Amino acid sequence: MFKIYLLKRLARVVPVLLIVSMATFALLHLAPGGPASVMTSNPKVTGADLERIRESYGLDRPLPVRYLIWFRQVFLRLDLGTSYVTGEPVSSMILDRLPATLELMSISFILALALSLLAGVLSALKKGKIADDLVSVISTAGISAPVFWVGLMAIALFSARLGLLPSGGREAITENGSLADRLRHLVLPVSVLSLAYFASWTRYVRSSVLEAIRGNFVRTARAKGLNERVVILKHVLRNAVLPVVTIIFMQIPTLFTGAVITETVFSWPGMGRLFYEGLARHDYSRVMGIVIIVTIIIIFFNLAGDLVCMAIDPRYTPFGGEGRLDRRYNLGGTV
Amino acid sequence: MPTILKEIPPRRSPAPPVLERRDTGRVKAPPRHRETEERLPGTRRLGYLSRVFAYRPAFYGVLLVAVITLMTIFAPLFAPYGRDAIDLDAILSPPSALHVLGTDELGRDLFTRIMYGGRFSLLVAFTSIALATGIGLLLGALAGYFGGLWENLVTGAVDIFMSVPVFLVLLVTAALGGGRMWLIPLVIGSTMWMEAARIVRARFLQLKREEYVEAARSLGSSDLVLVFRHMLPQALPPVIVTATIGFAHAMLIESALSFLGFGIQPPVPTWGNMLQNAQVFLRTSPLVAAAPGLMIFATCLCFNFIGDGLRRALADR
């Protein structure tokens, strides 16, 4: 059964990847001016130059042919092409920026996950008490506040007004990359990014724990005289937390997309800002490369998440059937 | 030793049936159908809306949203200045008698622009979520009602949309759209329909087995009547909850796009694009950044509270 499911699920990956890449490709190449439009603004580039440039990038061919060429290049030769603006290979640009993004994301993710598990479980166990209300107010505020605005306000307060923390960047040039300096630069972006995720995940953890508490197996456990601590730890949490954590892990790719905003606000030299700059400078090969990489990451995490959910609960279906688990589409927290 | 009752205790006379009388003097009909369920002592069964408003934050949320909406609709009546009017003597001025919230870097009155800015922020969020809910209802109903090919198509589409780095594609589309305003709600809406579709489909799978649907079908109702008249209304409440919370989400997305410079373009103000240049002036005039963001925050908070209220009332049914 599981093997059949795995095969079916894998078979769905191919069309998804094809359609997403085709759509993005078409979008970028059908845009007014096309990928070479950035050259037209350069007064030194003549019409003949432009033709030559188009030809050298293969932009004079029809769209489907260009897609096939691009497809062969990316998926068979694993080459994301070169930037139209800087001439650098896109893959090396991404690899340059990846560590900064991973650093920011992994710390924020771990922090948000730990805090939301704590707060979510606490607020579910203390349902209706002050602690629950407090957590619910914080998390509702967290999902309602635009991440970039929280970032701006944090900069205004802690950096501009109080002068406690740097307003952006990954390290100060003068500090030669000392650990303390890098940590100081991490404080604001990590707090802002993790607040957003904390807010949405906490609500999810809470509702999952509450759902588990209502289960018949909890009544059974209590009826057979187990002490409440054992009931909560071994019966409720084990059943509530595992699926939530799996689904939260499926959210990891949204950290990449959310990074666009956080990294722009805090001038963080990561992939998100690379994408934003690429878009602003019409560097379409860079934009396309990043979109395709993030798409692959998303597909991978969705697949892995589905399989883990399936292993935990055989009733699970990705689109939410009769099973207890369903993939939450709108966990928010990215903007 | 068993206690022997000397006398049978007097049976308490049954309480006379309480017939509530309204002012009209008519006897209130007893409720026709009432599930027995636990209810906190002293609470009585309320109408759906009253139950929503029993959650106080939802009540204040509705009030505040109403105030904000009216304020933006009637902005031309109440705003102290014109939308793009420039006061060259007061550039980045702090709050004063002339400019309640101060002015921005071009000397435009911040309070005025906030009133006008809400128009597009609210409108974009509303059209986006209306579109998303419409698509979701339609596709969810098709998948749930007909199953088979429709089901595969819709779940396939969901699969695809779930694999798209939505925010990146939104940015690309908005950036390439070149400031065409109608494009923004279109792209936001077309990436937010999956939740509604999922809910409607799941609900339809249950409803298909219900007796009343069977009855309607055996009376000869067509598919259209069954879906739109009998089943869709039953699937609506949870979708409304999602749409309310989605409204806040759509507003956040619009503001993020506008903040990054790819959304609605100036000089048309939205709460998002007013923050675009604010970062530069954070040190000198933080209010330019604080005020529009606060409006987004307050509005989204209201919608999230209303959504929570709706959900609680639904769960409490």
Short mmCIF file of N, CA and C in Angstrom, two decimals, chain B residues 39-197:
data_model
loop_
_atom_site.label_atom_id
_atom_site.label_comp_id
_atom_site.label_asym_id
_atom_site.label_seq_id
_atom_site.Cartn_x
_atom_site.Cartn_y
_atom_site.Cartn_z
N ARG B 39 -23.84 23.10 28.25
CA ARG B 39 -23.86 24.54 28.10
C ARG B 39 -23.46 25.12 29.45
N LEU B 40 -22.70 26.16 29.42
CA LEU B 40 -22.34 26.78 30.68
C LEU B 40 -23.59 27.24 31.37
N PRO B 41 -23.66 27.08 32.72
CA PRO B 41 -24.87 27.51 33.40
C PRO B 41 -25.10 29.00 33.18
N GLY B 42 -26.31 29.32 32.96
CA GLY B 42 -26.64 30.73 32.84
C GLY B 42 -26.54 31.26 31.43
N THR B 43 -26.04 30.43 30.51
CA THR B 43 -26.01 30.93 29.14
C THR B 43 -27.21 30.39 28.41
N ARG B 44 -27.72 31.18 27.55
CA ARG B 44 -28.85 30.67 26.79
C ARG B 44 -28.45 30.60 25.33
N ARG B 45 -29.26 29.92 24.62
CA ARG B 45 -28.96 29.74 23.21
C ARG B 45 -29.15 31.07 22.49
N LEU B 46 -28.16 31.42 21.73
CA LEU B 46 -28.21 32.70 21.06
C LEU B 46 -28.25 32.51 19.56
N GLY B 47 -28.64 33.52 18.88
CA GLY B 47 -28.57 33.50 17.43
C GLY B 47 -27.11 33.49 17.01
N TYR B 48 -26.88 33.13 15.75
CA TYR B 48 -25.50 32.99 15.30
C TYR B 48 -24.72 34.29 15.45
N LEU B 49 -25.31 35.38 15.02
CA LEU B 49 -24.59 36.65 15.10
C LEU B 49 -24.30 37.05 16.54
N SER B 50 -25.29 36.82 17.41
CA SER B 50 -25.06 37.16 18.81
C SER B 50 -23.95 36.33 19.39
N ARG B 51 -23.89 35.06 18.92
CA ARG B 51 -22.81 34.22 19.42
C ARG B 51 -21.46 34.71 18.92
N VAL B 52 -21.43 35.22 17.68
CA VAL B 52 -20.19 35.79 17.17
C VAL B 52 -19.78 36.98 18.03
N PHE B 53 -20.76 37.82 18.30
CA PHE B 53 -20.45 39.05 19.03
C PHE B 53 -20.22 38.79 20.52
N ALA B 54 -20.65 37.61 20.98
CA ALA B 54 -20.38 37.27 22.38
C ALA B 54 -18.88 37.22 22.60
N TYR B 55 -18.15 36.96 21.53
CA TYR B 55 -16.69 37.04 21.60
C TYR B 55 -16.35 38.51 21.39
N ARG B 56 -16.06 39.18 22.47
CA ARG B 56 -15.93 40.64 22.44
C ARG B 56 -14.98 41.17 21.37
N PRO B 57 -13.78 40.58 21.24
CA PRO B 57 -12.87 41.11 20.22
C PRO B 57 -13.51 41.18 18.84
N ALA B 58 -14.37 40.20 18.52
CA ALA B 58 -15.02 40.21 17.21
C ALA B 58 -15.96 41.41 17.10
N PHE B 59 -16.64 41.69 18.20
CA PHE B 59 -17.58 42.82 18.20
C PHE B 59 -16.84 44.13 17.95
N TYR B 60 -15.77 44.34 18.74
CA TYR B 60 -15.01 45.58 18.53
C TYR B 60 -14.34 45.59 17.16
N GLY B 61 -13.99 44.40 16.68
CA GLY B 61 -13.40 44.32 15.35
C GLY B 61 -14.35 44.84 14.29
N VAL B 62 -15.61 44.39 14.37
CA VAL B 62 -16.60 44.84 13.39
C VAL B 62 -16.77 46.36 13.49
N LEU B 63 -16.85 46.85 14.72
CA LEU B 63 -17.01 48.31 14.91
C LEU B 63 -15.86 49.07 14.25
N LEU B 64 -14.64 48.64 14.58
CA LEU B 64 -13.47 49.36 14.08
C LEU B 64 -13.38 49.28 12.55
N VAL B 65 -13.67 48.10 12.01
CA VAL B 65 -13.64 47.95 10.55
C VAL B 65 -14.66 48.89 9.92
N ALA B 66 -15.83 48.97 10.53
CA ALA B 66 -16.87 49.87 10.00
C ALA B 66 -16.36 51.31 10.00
N VAL B 67 -15.76 51.72 11.11
CA VAL B 67 -15.25 53.09 11.20
C VAL B 67 -14.19 53.35 10.13
N ILE B 68 -13.24 52.39 10.01
CA ILE B 68 -12.15 52.56 9.05
C ILE B 68 -12.71 52.62 7.62
N THR B 69 -13.66 51.72 7.33
CA THR B 69 -14.22 51.69 5.98
C THR B 69 -14.92 53.00 5.65
N LEU B 70 -15.76 53.46 6.58
CA LEU B 70 -16.46 54.72 6.34
C LEU B 70 -15.46 55.86 6.15
N MET B 71 -14.43 55.85 6.99
CA MET B 71 -13.42 56.90 6.91
C MET B 71 -12.79 56.95 5.52
N THR B 72 -12.49 55.77 4.97
CA THR B 72 -11.83 55.78 3.67
C THR B 72 -12.82 56.12 2.55
N ILE B 73 -14.06 55.62 2.68
CA ILE B 73 -15.04 55.90 1.63
C ILE B 73 -15.30 57.41 1.56
N PHE B 74 -15.46 58.02 2.72
CA PHE B 74 -15.79 59.45 2.74
C PHE B 74 -14.57 60.33 2.91
N ALA B 75 -13.42 59.77 2.52
CA ALA B 75 -12.18 60.53 2.66
C ALA B 75 -12.27 61.93 2.05
N PRO B 76 -12.85 62.08 0.84
CA PRO B 76 -12.89 63.43 0.26
C PRO B 76 -13.67 64.42 1.12
N LEU B 77 -14.63 63.92 1.91
CA LEU B 77 -15.41 64.83 2.75
C LEU B 77 -14.64 65.25 3.99
N PHE B 78 -13.92 64.30 4.56
CA PHE B 78 -13.32 64.57 5.87
C PHE B 78 -11.85 64.97 5.80
N ALA B 79 -11.18 64.56 4.72
CA ALA B 79 -9.75 64.79 4.69
C ALA B 79 -9.46 66.29 4.70
N PRO B 80 -8.50 66.71 5.52
CA PRO B 80 -8.20 68.14 5.61
C PRO B 80 -7.53 68.70 4.36
N TYR B 81 -6.88 67.88 3.57
CA TYR B 81 -6.18 68.36 2.38
C TYR B 81 -6.54 67.48 1.19
N GLY B 82 -6.08 67.88 0.01
CA GLY B 82 -6.23 67.03 -1.16
C GLY B 82 -5.29 65.85 -1.05
N ARG B 83 -5.60 64.76 -1.82
CA ARG B 83 -4.82 63.53 -1.68
C ARG B 83 -3.34 63.76 -1.95
N ASP B 84 -3.03 64.50 -3.04
CA ASP B 84 -1.64 64.69 -3.41
C ASP B 84 -1.15 66.12 -3.17
N ALA B 85 -1.92 66.87 -2.39
CA ALA B 85 -1.54 68.26 -2.17
C ALA B 85 -0.22 68.34 -1.42
N ILE B 86 0.65 69.22 -1.90
CA ILE B 86 1.99 69.33 -1.33
C ILE B 86 2.11 70.65 -0.57
N ASP B 87 2.64 70.54 0.63
CA ASP B 87 2.89 71.75 1.43
C ASP B 87 4.41 71.89 1.53
N LEU B 88 4.96 72.78 0.68
CA LEU B 88 6.43 72.87 0.60
C LEU B 88 7.05 73.42 1.87
N ASP B 89 6.24 74.11 2.68
CA ASP B 89 6.78 74.66 3.93
C ASP B 89 6.88 73.60 5.01
N ALA B 90 6.23 72.46 4.76
CA ALA B 90 6.23 71.44 5.81
C ALA B 90 6.61 70.10 5.20
N ILE B 91 7.91 69.90 4.99
CA ILE B 91 8.36 68.61 4.48
C ILE B 91 8.87 67.79 5.66
N LEU B 92 8.33 66.56 5.80
CA LEU B 92 8.67 65.70 6.94
C LEU B 92 8.46 66.45 8.26
N SER B 93 7.40 67.24 8.32
CA SER B 93 7.17 67.98 9.56
C SER B 93 6.56 67.04 10.60
N PRO B 94 6.88 67.25 11.85
CA PRO B 94 6.26 66.46 12.92
C PRO B 94 4.79 66.88 13.06
N PRO B 95 4.02 66.11 13.82
CA PRO B 95 2.62 66.48 14.02
C PRO B 95 2.48 67.92 14.51
N SER B 96 1.53 68.64 13.93
CA SER B 96 1.33 70.03 14.33
C SER B 96 -0.15 70.34 14.19
N ALA B 97 -0.51 71.57 14.47
CA ALA B 97 -1.92 71.96 14.37
C ALA B 97 -2.37 71.89 12.91
N LEU B 98 -1.47 72.18 12.00
CA LEU B 98 -1.82 72.17 10.59
C LEU B 98 -1.92 70.74 10.05
N HIS B 99 -0.96 69.92 10.46
CA HIS B 99 -0.91 68.54 9.98
C HIS B 99 -0.93 67.61 11.19
N VAL B 100 -2.09 66.98 11.38
CA VAL B 100 -2.32 66.22 12.61
C VAL B 100 -1.25 65.15 12.83
N LEU B 101 -0.91 64.44 11.73
CA LEU B 101 0.10 63.38 11.87
C LEU B 101 1.43 63.79 11.26
N GLY B 102 1.54 65.05 10.85
CA GLY B 102 2.77 65.47 10.19
C GLY B 102 2.68 65.23 8.69
N THR B 103 3.81 65.38 8.00
CA THR B 103 3.82 65.23 6.55
C THR B 103 4.91 64.27 6.12
N ASP B 104 4.82 63.80 4.86
CA ASP B 104 5.85 62.88 4.35
C ASP B 104 6.96 63.66 3.65
N GLU B 105 7.81 62.94 2.95
CA GLU B 105 9.01 63.58 2.41
C GLU B 105 8.70 64.57 1.29
N LEU B 106 7.48 64.53 0.73
CA LEU B 106 7.12 65.51 -0.30
C LEU B 106 6.23 66.61 0.27
N GLY B 107 6.01 66.57 1.59
CA GLY B 107 5.17 67.59 2.20
C GLY B 107 3.68 67.31 2.06
N ARG B 108 3.34 66.03 1.83
CA ARG B 108 1.91 65.69 1.75
C ARG B 108 1.42 65.29 3.14
N ASP B 109 0.19 65.72 3.42
CA ASP B 109 -0.37 65.49 4.76
C ASP B 109 -0.58 63.99 5.00
N LEU B 110 0.03 63.48 6.06
CA LEU B 110 0.03 62.04 6.31
C LEU B 110 -1.37 61.52 6.63
N PHE B 111 -2.09 62.29 7.43
CA PHE B 111 -3.44 61.88 7.83
C PHE B 111 -4.34 61.74 6.61
N THR B 112 -4.25 62.72 5.71
CA THR B 112 -5.05 62.67 4.48
C THR B 112 -4.72 61.45 3.66
N ARG B 113 -3.42 61.20 3.51
CA ARG B 113 -3.03 60.07 2.67
C ARG B 113 -3.39 58.73 3.30
N ILE B 114 -3.43 58.69 4.62
CA ILE B 114 -3.86 57.45 5.26
C ILE B 114 -5.34 57.19 4.98
N MET B 115 -6.14 58.28 5.03
CA MET B 115 -7.56 58.11 4.73
C MET B 115 -7.75 57.61 3.30
N TYR B 116 -7.05 58.22 2.36
CA TYR B 116 -7.19 57.80 0.97
C TYR B 116 -6.54 56.44 0.74
N GLY B 117 -5.42 56.20 1.43
CA GLY B 117 -4.68 54.96 1.21
C GLY B 117 -5.50 53.73 1.54
N GLY B 118 -6.39 53.87 2.55
CA GLY B 118 -7.20 52.74 2.94
C GLY B 118 -8.11 52.26 1.81
N ARG B 119 -8.48 53.19 0.91
CA ARG B 119 -9.40 52.81 -0.16
C ARG B 119 -8.84 51.66 -0.96
N PHE B 120 -7.60 51.82 -1.43
CA PHE B 120 -7.05 50.78 -2.28
C PHE B 120 -6.65 49.55 -1.47
N SER B 121 -6.13 49.76 -0.27
CA SER B 121 -5.76 48.60 0.54
C SER B 121 -6.97 47.72 0.79
N LEU B 122 -8.10 48.34 1.18
CA LEU B 122 -9.30 47.56 1.46
C LEU B 122 -9.88 46.97 0.18
N LEU B 123 -9.90 47.78 -0.88
CA LEU B 123 -10.49 47.32 -2.13
C LEU B 123 -9.72 46.14 -2.71
N VAL B 124 -8.39 46.24 -2.71
CA VAL B 124 -7.58 45.16 -3.25
C VAL B 124 -7.78 43.89 -2.43
N ALA B 125 -7.76 44.04 -1.10
CA ALA B 125 -7.95 42.86 -0.25
C ALA B 125 -9.31 42.25 -0.51
N PHE B 126 -10.33 43.10 -0.62
CA PHE B 126 -11.69 42.59 -0.81
C PHE B 126 -11.84 41.86 -2.14
N THR B 127 -11.39 42.50 -3.24
CA THR B 127 -11.55 41.84 -4.53
C THR B 127 -10.72 40.56 -4.60
N SER B 128 -9.51 40.59 -4.01
CA SER B 128 -8.68 39.38 -4.03
C SER B 128 -9.40 38.23 -3.36
N ILE B 129 -9.93 38.50 -2.17
CA ILE B 129 -10.49 37.39 -1.41
C ILE B 129 -11.83 36.97 -2.00
N ALA B 130 -12.55 37.92 -2.60
CA ALA B 130 -13.80 37.55 -3.27
C ALA B 130 -13.51 36.61 -4.43
N LEU B 131 -12.50 36.96 -5.19
CA LEU B 131 -12.10 36.12 -6.32
C LEU B 131 -11.66 34.74 -5.84
N ALA B 132 -10.80 34.74 -4.81
CA ALA B 132 -10.28 33.47 -4.30
C ALA B 132 -11.42 32.60 -3.79
N THR B 133 -12.36 33.20 -3.05
CA THR B 133 -13.46 32.42 -2.51
C THR B 133 -14.34 31.89 -3.63
N GLY B 134 -14.57 32.73 -4.65
CA GLY B 134 -15.38 32.29 -5.78
C GLY B 134 -14.77 31.08 -6.47
N ILE B 135 -13.48 31.19 -6.77
CA ILE B 135 -12.80 30.06 -7.43
C ILE B 135 -12.85 28.83 -6.54
N GLY B 136 -12.58 29.04 -5.25
CA GLY B 136 -12.55 27.92 -4.31
C GLY B 136 -13.89 27.21 -4.22
N LEU B 137 -14.97 28.01 -4.12
CA LEU B 137 -16.31 27.42 -4.04
C LEU B 137 -16.60 26.59 -5.28
N LEU B 138 -16.32 27.19 -6.43
CA LEU B 138 -16.65 26.53 -7.70
C LEU B 138 -15.86 25.22 -7.84
N LEU B 139 -14.53 25.32 -7.68
CA LEU B 139 -13.70 24.13 -7.89
C LEU B 139 -13.95 23.08 -6.82
N GLY B 140 -14.12 23.53 -5.57
CA GLY B 140 -14.39 22.59 -4.49
C GLY B 140 -15.70 21.86 -4.72
N ALA B 141 -16.73 22.61 -5.17
CA ALA B 141 -18.03 22.00 -5.42
C ALA B 141 -17.93 21.00 -6.57
N LEU B 142 -17.25 21.39 -7.64
CA LEU B 142 -17.10 20.48 -8.77
C LEU B 142 -16.41 19.19 -8.35
N ALA B 143 -15.30 19.35 -7.60
CA ALA B 143 -14.53 18.18 -7.19
C ALA B 143 -15.35 17.30 -6.25
N GLY B 144 -16.03 17.94 -5.30
CA GLY B 144 -16.76 17.16 -4.31
C GLY B 144 -18.01 16.53 -4.88
N TYR B 145 -18.70 17.24 -5.78
CA TYR B 145 -19.99 16.75 -6.27
C TYR B 145 -19.82 15.69 -7.35
N PHE B 146 -18.99 16.00 -8.34
CA PHE B 146 -18.87 15.08 -9.46
C PHE B 146 -17.81 14.01 -9.24
N GLY B 147 -16.78 14.32 -8.45
CA GLY B 147 -15.72 13.34 -8.24
C GLY B 147 -15.02 13.02 -9.55
N GLY B 148 -14.42 11.86 -9.62
CA GLY B 148 -13.84 11.39 -10.87
C GLY B 148 -12.86 12.35 -11.49
N LEU B 149 -13.12 12.69 -12.75
CA LEU B 149 -12.20 13.53 -13.51
C LEU B 149 -12.04 14.90 -12.85
N TRP B 150 -13.17 15.50 -12.44
CA TRP B 150 -13.11 16.81 -11.80
C TRP B 150 -12.23 16.78 -10.57
N GLU B 151 -12.45 15.72 -9.79
CA GLU B 151 -11.68 15.55 -8.57
C GLU B 151 -10.18 15.54 -8.88
N ASN B 152 -9.81 14.76 -9.91
CA ASN B 152 -8.40 14.67 -10.26
C ASN B 152 -7.86 16.00 -10.75
N LEU B 153 -8.67 16.69 -11.56
CA LEU B 153 -8.24 17.98 -12.07
C LEU B 153 -8.00 18.97 -10.93
N VAL B 154 -8.97 19.03 -10.02
CA VAL B 154 -8.87 20.03 -8.96
C VAL B 154 -7.74 19.70 -8.00
N THR B 155 -7.65 18.43 -7.60
CA THR B 155 -6.55 18.10 -6.69
C THR B 155 -5.21 18.31 -7.38
N GLY B 156 -5.19 18.05 -8.69
CA GLY B 156 -3.96 18.32 -9.43
C GLY B 156 -3.61 19.79 -9.42
N ALA B 157 -4.64 20.62 -9.63
CA ALA B 157 -4.40 22.07 -9.63
C ALA B 157 -3.93 22.52 -8.26
N VAL B 158 -4.55 21.97 -7.21
CA VAL B 158 -4.13 22.33 -5.85
C VAL B 158 -2.67 21.94 -5.65
N ASP B 159 -2.35 20.72 -6.12
CA ASP B 159 -0.98 20.23 -6.00
C ASP B 159 -0.01 21.20 -6.64
N ILE B 160 -0.37 21.67 -7.82
CA ILE B 160 0.51 22.59 -8.54
C ILE B 160 0.64 23.91 -7.78
N PHE B 161 -0.51 24.45 -7.37
CA PHE B 161 -0.45 25.75 -6.69
C PHE B 161 0.26 25.65 -5.34
N MET B 162 0.18 24.44 -4.73
CA MET B 162 0.86 24.28 -3.47
C MET B 162 2.38 24.19 -3.66
N SER B 163 2.81 23.92 -4.88
CA SER B 163 4.24 23.76 -5.12
C SER B 163 4.86 25.02 -5.69
N VAL B 164 4.02 26.02 -5.91
CA VAL B 164 4.54 27.26 -6.45
C VAL B 164 5.04 28.13 -5.30
N PRO B 165 6.24 28.68 -5.43
CA PRO B 165 6.65 29.66 -4.43
C PRO B 165 5.81 30.92 -4.63
N VAL B 166 4.63 30.92 -3.98
CA VAL B 166 3.59 31.88 -4.31
C VAL B 166 4.09 33.32 -4.27
N PHE B 167 4.76 33.64 -3.19
CA PHE B 167 5.13 35.06 -3.05
C PHE B 167 6.12 35.49 -4.13
N LEU B 168 7.03 34.59 -4.50
CA LEU B 168 7.98 34.94 -5.55
C LEU B 168 7.27 35.16 -6.87
N VAL B 169 6.34 34.25 -7.20
CA VAL B 169 5.62 34.39 -8.47
C VAL B 169 4.75 35.65 -8.45
N LEU B 170 4.16 35.94 -7.29
CA LEU B 170 3.39 37.18 -7.15
C LEU B 170 4.28 38.38 -7.46
N LEU B 171 5.45 38.37 -6.88
CA LEU B 171 6.38 39.48 -7.11
C LEU B 171 6.72 39.60 -8.59
N VAL B 172 7.03 38.45 -9.23
CA VAL B 172 7.38 38.48 -10.64
C VAL B 172 6.22 39.05 -11.46
N THR B 173 5.02 38.50 -11.22
CA THR B 173 3.86 38.94 -12.00
C THR B 173 3.60 40.42 -11.81
N ALA B 174 3.63 40.85 -10.54
CA ALA B 174 3.35 42.26 -10.27
C ALA B 174 4.43 43.15 -10.88
N ALA B 175 5.67 42.68 -10.82
CA ALA B 175 6.77 43.49 -11.36
C ALA B 175 6.65 43.62 -12.87
N LEU B 176 6.28 42.52 -13.53
CA LEU B 176 6.19 42.55 -14.99
C LEU B 176 4.91 43.22 -15.46
N GLY B 177 3.92 43.27 -14.56
CA GLY B 177 2.64 43.87 -14.94
C GLY B 177 2.76 45.36 -15.20
N GLY B 178 3.82 45.95 -14.74
CA GLY B 178 4.06 47.35 -15.03
C GLY B 178 2.99 48.28 -14.51
N GLY B 179 2.60 48.11 -13.26
CA GLY B 179 1.71 49.07 -12.64
C GLY B 179 0.26 48.99 -13.09
N ARG B 180 -0.12 47.87 -13.72
CA ARG B 180 -1.54 47.72 -14.04
C ARG B 180 -2.27 47.32 -12.77
N MET B 181 -3.12 48.20 -12.27
CA MET B 181 -3.68 48.01 -10.94
C MET B 181 -4.55 46.78 -10.82
N TRP B 182 -5.35 46.49 -11.87
CA TRP B 182 -6.30 45.38 -11.76
C TRP B 182 -5.58 44.04 -11.66
N LEU B 183 -4.30 44.02 -12.05
CA LEU B 183 -3.55 42.79 -12.03
C LEU B 183 -3.30 42.30 -10.59
N ILE B 184 -3.15 43.26 -9.67
CA ILE B 184 -2.76 42.90 -8.31
C ILE B 184 -3.80 42.00 -7.63
N PRO B 185 -5.08 42.43 -7.55
CA PRO B 185 -6.05 41.52 -6.92
C PRO B 185 -6.20 40.22 -7.69
N LEU B 186 -6.04 40.29 -9.02
CA LEU B 186 -6.16 39.09 -9.83
C LEU B 186 -5.11 38.05 -9.43
N VAL B 187 -3.86 38.49 -9.31
CA VAL B 187 -2.82 37.50 -8.98
C VAL B 187 -2.91 37.06 -7.52
N ILE B 188 -3.24 38.01 -6.62
CA ILE B 188 -3.36 37.60 -5.22
C ILE B 188 -4.50 36.60 -5.07
N GLY B 189 -5.64 36.94 -5.70
CA GLY B 189 -6.81 36.07 -5.59
C GLY B 189 -6.57 34.69 -6.16
N SER B 190 -5.84 34.63 -7.28
CA SER B 190 -5.67 33.33 -7.93
C SER B 190 -4.68 32.44 -7.19
N THR B 191 -4.05 32.94 -6.14
CA THR B 191 -3.17 32.06 -5.37
C THR B 191 -3.72 31.74 -3.99
N MET B 192 -4.96 32.17 -3.72
CA MET B 192 -5.48 31.97 -2.36
C MET B 192 -6.74 31.11 -2.31
N TRP B 193 -7.08 30.41 -3.39
CA TRP B 193 -8.38 29.72 -3.43
C TRP B 193 -8.33 28.31 -2.88
N MET B 194 -7.11 27.79 -2.60
CA MET B 194 -7.00 26.36 -2.30
C MET B 194 -7.70 25.96 -1.00
N GLU B 195 -7.59 26.81 0.01
CA GLU B 195 -8.20 26.51 1.30
C GLU B 195 -9.71 26.36 1.15
N ALA B 196 -10.34 27.34 0.47
CA ALA B 196 -11.79 27.27 0.29
C ALA B 196 -12.17 26.03 -0.50
N ALA B 197 -11.40 25.72 -1.53
CA ALA B 197 -11.71 24.54 -2.35
C ALA B 197 -11.64 23.27 -1.50
#
